[in-house]
Coordinates of C-alpha atoms and ligand atoms in Angstrom, one line a residue:
M18 CA 28.2 -79.3 1.2
I19 CA 28.5 -78.6 4.9
K20 CA 25.8 -80.7 6.8
E21 CA 24.8 -77.9 9.1
L22 CA 23.6 -75.9 6.2
T23 CA 21.7 -78.6 4.4
N24 CA 20.2 -80.0 7.6
Q25 CA 18.8 -76.6 8.5
F26 CA 17.5 -75.8 5.1
P27 CA 16.6 -79.1 3.3
S28 CA 14.8 -77.3 0.5
V29 CA 17.7 -75.2 -0.4
Q30 CA 19.8 -76.6 -3.3
G31 CA 22.6 -74.0 -3.2
F32 CA 23.5 -71.0 -1.2
V33 CA 24.4 -67.6 -2.6
I34 CA 27.1 -66.4 -0.2
S35 CA 27.8 -62.7 -0.1
N36 CA 29.4 -62.2 3.4
P37 CA 33.2 -62.2 2.9
A38 CA 33.7 -63.9 6.2
D39 CA 31.5 -66.9 5.2
I40 CA 33.2 -66.9 1.8
F41 CA 36.5 -67.3 3.5
Y42 CA 35.2 -69.9 5.9
L43 CA 33.8 -72.0 3.1
T44 CA 36.4 -71.6 0.4
G45 CA 39.6 -70.5 2.2
F46 CA 39.8 -67.4 0.0
Y47 CA 39.1 -64.0 1.5
C48 CA 37.5 -61.8 -1.2
V49 CA 35.2 -58.8 -0.9
D50 CA 34.6 -58.5 -4.6
C51 CA 32.8 -61.7 -5.4
L52 CA 29.8 -64.0 -4.9
V53 CA 29.9 -67.7 -4.2
L54 CA 27.4 -70.3 -5.2
Y55 CA 27.8 -72.9 -2.5
S56 CA 26.5 -76.2 -3.7
E57 CA 27.8 -79.7 -4.3
D58 CA 30.0 -78.0 -6.9
P59 CA 30.9 -74.6 -5.4
V60 CA 31.7 -71.7 -7.7
L61 CA 33.3 -68.4 -6.8
V62 CA 32.5 -65.6 -9.3
T63 CA 34.9 -62.7 -9.2
D64 CA 36.8 -60.5 -11.7
S65 CA 40.1 -60.9 -13.3
R66 CA 41.8 -58.9 -10.5
Y67 CA 41.5 -61.8 -8.2
T68 CA 42.2 -64.9 -10.3
V69 CA 45.8 -65.1 -9.4
A70 CA 45.1 -64.4 -5.7
S71 CA 42.4 -67.1 -5.6
K72 CA 44.8 -69.6 -7.0
E73 CA 47.5 -68.7 -4.5
A74 CA 44.9 -69.1 -1.7
S75 CA 44.0 -72.6 -3.0
C76 CA 40.4 -71.6 -3.1
R77 CA 38.1 -74.6 -2.6
A78 CA 35.7 -73.5 -5.3
E79 CA 35.9 -73.3 -9.1
I80 CA 36.8 -69.8 -10.1
V81 CA 34.8 -68.1 -12.7
S82 CA 35.4 -64.5 -14.0
G83 CA 32.7 -62.1 -14.9
D84 CA 29.7 -60.2 -13.6
Y85 CA 29.1 -61.6 -10.1
V86 CA 25.4 -62.1 -10.0
Q87 CA 25.1 -63.0 -13.7
G88 CA 27.8 -65.6 -13.1
I89 CA 25.8 -67.1 -10.1
I90 CA 22.6 -67.2 -12.2
D91 CA 24.4 -69.0 -15.1
Q92 CA 26.1 -71.5 -12.8
A93 CA 23.0 -72.2 -10.8
K94 CA 21.0 -72.8 -14.0
K95 CA 23.8 -75.0 -15.3
Q96 CA 23.7 -77.1 -12.1
G97 CA 19.8 -77.3 -12.4
L98 CA 19.2 -75.5 -9.1
T99 CA 15.9 -73.7 -8.6
T100 CA 15.8 -72.8 -4.8
L101 CA 18.7 -70.8 -3.5
G102 CA 19.6 -69.7 0.0
I103 CA 20.6 -66.0 0.4
Q104 CA 22.1 -63.8 3.1
E105 CA 19.7 -60.8 3.3
D106 CA 22.2 -58.8 5.4
Y107 CA 24.9 -59.0 2.8
L108 CA 23.1 -59.4 -0.6
T109 CA 22.4 -56.1 -2.4
A110 CA 18.9 -55.2 -3.3
A111 CA 20.0 -55.1 -7.0
D112 CA 21.3 -58.7 -6.9
Y113 CA 18.2 -59.8 -5.1
V114 CA 16.0 -58.4 -7.9
K115 CA 18.2 -60.0 -10.6
L116 CA 18.0 -63.4 -8.9
T117 CA 14.3 -63.2 -8.5
E118 CA 13.8 -62.1 -12.1
A119 CA 15.9 -65.0 -13.2
G120 CA 13.2 -67.3 -11.7
F121 CA 14.9 -68.6 -8.5
T122 CA 13.0 -69.1 -5.3
L123 CA 15.0 -67.4 -2.6
I124 CA 15.1 -68.3 1.1
E125 CA 16.8 -66.3 3.8
T126 CA 19.4 -68.5 5.6
K127 CA 20.9 -66.2 8.1
G128 CA 20.5 -68.6 11.0
A129 CA 22.7 -71.3 9.5
F130 CA 25.7 -69.0 9.1
T131 CA 25.7 -67.3 12.5
S132 CA 26.1 -70.6 14.2
L133 CA 28.4 -72.2 11.6
R134 CA 31.5 -70.4 12.6
A135 CA 30.9 -70.1 16.3
A136 CA 32.8 -73.2 17.5
K137 CA 36.4 -72.8 16.3
T138 CA 38.8 -75.5 15.3
D139 CA 42.2 -75.8 17.0
E140 CA 43.8 -74.3 13.9
E141 CA 41.4 -71.3 14.1
I142 CA 42.1 -70.8 17.8
E143 CA 45.9 -70.8 17.1
K144 CA 45.3 -68.0 14.5
I145 CA 43.3 -65.9 16.9
S146 CA 45.8 -66.5 19.6
A147 CA 48.6 -65.4 17.3
A148 CA 46.7 -62.2 16.5
Q149 CA 46.2 -61.6 20.3
K150 CA 50.0 -62.1 20.9
I151 CA 50.6 -59.1 18.6
T152 CA 48.0 -57.1 20.5
D153 CA 49.5 -58.0 23.9
K154 CA 53.0 -57.0 22.7
A155 CA 51.7 -53.7 21.3
F156 CA 50.1 -53.0 24.6
E157 CA 53.3 -53.7 26.5
N158 CA 55.2 -51.3 24.3
I159 CA 52.7 -48.5 24.1
L160 CA 52.8 -47.8 27.8
D161 CA 56.0 -45.8 27.7
F162 CA 54.4 -43.6 25.0
I163 CA 51.3 -42.7 27.0
R164 CA 52.1 -39.6 29.1
P165 CA 50.7 -36.1 29.7
G166 CA 51.0 -34.0 26.6
V167 CA 50.4 -36.6 23.9
T168 CA 47.1 -36.7 22.1
E169 CA 44.7 -39.6 21.7
K170 CA 45.4 -39.6 17.9
E171 CA 49.2 -39.9 18.6
V172 CA 48.6 -42.9 20.8
R173 CA 46.4 -44.5 18.2
A174 CA 49.0 -43.9 15.5
R175 CA 51.8 -45.4 17.6
L176 CA 49.6 -48.4 18.8
E177 CA 48.7 -49.3 15.2
Y178 CA 52.3 -48.8 14.1
L179 CA 53.4 -51.3 16.8
M180 CA 50.8 -53.9 15.7
F181 CA 51.9 -53.6 12.1
S182 CA 55.6 -53.8 13.0
Y183 CA 54.9 -57.0 15.0
G184 CA 53.4 -58.6 11.9
A185 CA 49.7 -57.7 11.8
D186 CA 48.1 -57.8 8.4
G187 CA 45.7 -55.1 9.5
I188 CA 43.7 -53.8 12.4
A189 CA 40.7 -55.8 13.5
F190 CA 38.5 -52.7 13.9
E191 CA 38.8 -48.9 14.4
T192 CA 41.2 -48.5 17.4
I193 CA 39.7 -46.6 20.4
V194 CA 41.9 -44.3 22.5
A195 CA 39.8 -42.4 25.0
S196 CA 41.1 -40.3 27.8
G197 CA 39.4 -38.4 30.6
A198 CA 35.7 -37.7 30.0
N199 CA 36.0 -39.2 26.5
G200 CA 36.4 -42.6 28.2
A201 CA 32.7 -42.4 29.1
K202 CA 31.8 -43.0 25.5
P203 CA 32.2 -46.7 24.9
H204 CA 32.9 -46.2 21.2
A205 CA 34.9 -43.0 21.4
V206 CA 36.9 -41.9 18.3
P207 CA 40.5 -40.9 19.0
S208 CA 40.6 -37.1 19.0
D209 CA 43.2 -34.2 19.3
K210 CA 42.5 -34.1 23.0
V211 CA 45.7 -34.0 25.0
I212 CA 46.1 -36.6 27.7
K213 CA 46.5 -35.2 31.2
E214 CA 47.9 -36.3 34.5
G215 CA 45.3 -37.9 36.7
E216 CA 43.2 -39.3 33.8
F217 CA 42.2 -42.8 32.8
V218 CA 43.0 -43.7 29.2
T219 CA 41.0 -46.6 27.6
L220 CA 42.6 -48.5 24.7
D221 CA 40.4 -50.9 22.8
F222 CA 42.2 -52.4 19.9
G223 CA 43.0 -55.6 18.0
A224 CA 45.3 -57.0 15.3
R225 CA 44.1 -58.9 12.2
L226 CA 46.3 -61.8 11.2
N227 CA 45.6 -64.5 8.6
N228 CA 42.0 -63.3 8.4
Y229 CA 41.4 -63.7 12.1
D230 CA 40.9 -60.9 14.6
S231 CA 41.9 -60.2 18.2
D232 CA 40.3 -57.8 20.6
M233 CA 41.4 -56.4 23.9
T234 CA 40.7 -53.4 26.1
R235 CA 42.8 -51.9 28.9
T236 CA 42.2 -48.8 30.9
V237 CA 45.4 -47.3 32.4
A238 CA 45.9 -44.4 34.8
V239 CA 48.2 -41.5 33.9
G240 CA 49.9 -40.8 37.2
E241 CA 47.8 -40.8 40.3
V242 CA 44.0 -41.0 39.9
S243 CA 41.3 -40.2 42.5
R244 CA 40.1 -42.8 45.0
E245 CA 36.7 -42.7 43.3
M246 CA 38.3 -43.6 40.0
E247 CA 40.3 -46.4 41.6
K248 CA 37.1 -47.8 43.1
I249 CA 35.4 -47.8 39.7
Y250 CA 38.4 -49.6 38.2
F251 CA 38.4 -52.3 40.8
A252 CA 34.7 -52.8 40.5
V253 CA 35.0 -53.3 36.8
L254 CA 37.9 -55.7 37.3
E255 CA 35.8 -57.7 39.8
A256 CA 32.9 -57.8 37.3
H257 CA 35.3 -58.9 34.6
K258 CA 36.6 -61.8 36.8
R259 CA 33.1 -62.9 37.7
G260 CA 32.0 -62.9 34.1
A261 CA 35.1 -64.9 33.1
Q262 CA 34.6 -67.3 35.9
A263 CA 31.1 -68.1 34.6
L264 CA 32.4 -69.2 31.2
K265 CA 32.1 -72.9 30.5
A266 CA 30.6 -75.1 27.8
G267 CA 26.8 -75.6 28.4
V268 CA 26.4 -72.2 30.3
E269 CA 23.9 -69.7 29.0
C270 CA 25.5 -66.6 27.7
S271 CA 22.9 -64.5 29.5
Y272 CA 24.1 -66.1 32.7
A273 CA 27.7 -65.0 32.2
D274 CA 26.4 -61.5 31.5
S275 CA 24.3 -61.5 34.7
C276 CA 27.3 -62.5 36.8
A277 CA 29.2 -59.4 35.8
R278 CA 26.1 -57.2 35.8
K279 CA 24.8 -58.2 39.2
Y280 CA 28.1 -57.4 40.8
L281 CA 28.2 -53.9 39.3
E282 CA 24.5 -53.5 40.4
S283 CA 25.5 -54.6 43.9
V284 CA 28.1 -51.7 44.2
G285 CA 25.7 -49.2 42.7
L286 CA 27.3 -49.1 39.2
G287 CA 24.8 -51.3 37.3
D288 CA 23.2 -48.3 35.5
F289 CA 26.5 -47.3 34.1
F290 CA 27.3 -50.7 32.4
S291 CA 25.4 -49.8 29.3
H292 CA 26.3 -52.6 26.9
S293 CA 26.5 -56.4 26.8
L294 CA 29.3 -58.4 28.4
G295 CA 30.9 -59.7 25.3
H296 CA 30.8 -61.3 21.9
G297 CA 32.4 -64.0 19.8
V298 CA 35.5 -63.2 17.8
G299 CA 36.9 -64.9 14.7
I300 CA 37.0 -64.0 11.0
E301 CA 34.7 -61.1 12.1
I302 CA 35.3 -59.0 15.1
H303 CA 31.7 -59.4 16.3
E304 CA 30.2 -62.8 15.8
S305 CA 28.3 -65.6 17.5
P306 CA 27.8 -66.2 20.4
R307 CA 26.6 -63.0 22.0
L308 CA 27.0 -62.5 25.7
S309 CA 24.2 -60.3 26.6
K310 CA 21.1 -60.0 28.9
V311 CA 18.8 -61.1 26.1
S312 CA 21.0 -63.7 24.4
K313 CA 19.6 -67.2 23.8
D314 CA 23.1 -68.5 22.9
I315 CA 24.7 -71.3 25.0
L316 CA 28.5 -71.6 25.2
T317 CA 30.0 -74.5 23.4
V318 CA 33.6 -75.9 23.3
G319 CA 35.7 -73.9 20.9
N320 CA 33.8 -70.6 21.2
V321 CA 36.1 -67.7 21.4
V322 CA 34.4 -64.9 23.3
T323 CA 35.3 -61.6 24.9
V324 CA 34.4 -60.5 28.4
E325 CA 34.4 -56.7 28.5
P326 CA 32.3 -55.1 31.3
G327 CA 32.6 -51.3 31.5
V328 CA 31.4 -48.4 33.6
Y329 CA 30.8 -45.0 31.9
L330 CA 30.2 -41.9 33.9
E331 CA 29.3 -39.0 31.6
G332 CA 31.5 -36.0 31.8
F333 CA 33.9 -37.8 34.2
C334 CA 35.6 -41.1 33.1
G335 CA 35.1 -44.6 31.8
V336 CA 36.7 -48.0 32.5
R337 CA 36.6 -51.1 30.4
I338 CA 38.6 -54.3 30.7
E339 CA 38.4 -56.9 27.9
N340 CA 40.1 -60.3 27.5
M341 CA 39.4 -63.1 25.0
F342 CA 38.7 -66.6 26.2
V343 CA 38.4 -70.0 24.5
I344 CA 35.5 -72.0 26.0
T345 CA 36.4 -75.5 27.2
R346 CA 34.4 -78.4 28.8
D347 CA 35.5 -77.3 32.3
G348 CA 35.9 -73.5 31.9
A349 CA 37.8 -71.2 29.7
V350 CA 41.3 -70.5 28.6
D351 CA 42.4 -66.8 28.7
L352 CA 44.1 -65.8 25.4
T353 CA 45.0 -62.4 26.7
A354 CA 48.3 -62.2 28.5
S355 CA 48.4 -58.5 29.5
D356 CA 48.1 -57.5 33.2
K357 CA 44.5 -56.7 34.3
N358 CA 45.5 -54.8 37.4
L359 CA 45.5 -51.1 37.5
I360 CA 48.6 -49.8 35.7
K361 CA 49.8 -46.3 36.8
L362 CA 52.0 -44.7 34.2
Ligands
ZN408 ZN1 37.3 -54.4 22.1
ZN409 ZN1 35.0 -56.5 22.0

């Protein structure tokens, strides 16, 4: 068993893993419809639909077919385990009840898993980087398509088409295309709104490849934009650079957040930067560490994190610029190749 898990929870004899990202990390097999008993003899309980796929993925656990939770109960009893770690955020209430009724002592082990995947191996970084290359290429080739008269939904369709045609297995999360005043909503959903001359368009998107995600945001101008809009853009760009410059192993994540935030405050835009600076990216789009005001996380070598300050002015416009970085001993390597300067289409 992985030492980090046993060290943190010495009384736990086996872990019931129900988060697909952790299942993939521990077994090499990405499966939503299964449960894993992670012990000295790991077992993955799934149904017959996945037996061939699990073999093809060279799953590092014995595969057992059947009812997931009953399979876990049977295997845990067979192995003589009485205390099991669980993931409360991912285990259903029904499975929790069944495990309790079967007589196991259950211990919540969330902490172990949030930190487990935070520092990436070189192989993982290569996978994230490959997903980002698809994302960068899609951005380069969507620019010709964005023009007055097309809708946000049409841009999303084209952008996702491009990512798939460049080899993506999927999209990393719901693509955001937000124009004009819609840009003021950080998590805007692409609508039938027609893009107009003089607007900003914010694209937040990522490709998923080999079970790893990428994440980037660019805000582009359609034709000429007002001086005020340009000023906002360059303020966000400067905040982005300051946040990125702060990245280095050993640095507190809250410090990186404050570097970007303080700059926006100094130019009177602090109140409009309504979310945190960034987040880890890997098998899941949002993972550890968190770059926020209140984060207690400290950057370590191998973390892959986003830096994505934004300014959102309700009813007017929004700007966000997001790149992904790998943390190193001396600083950070930018995985995002696309231009950060203001692009006028
Ligand atoms: Zn994003
Ligand atoms: Zn992000």
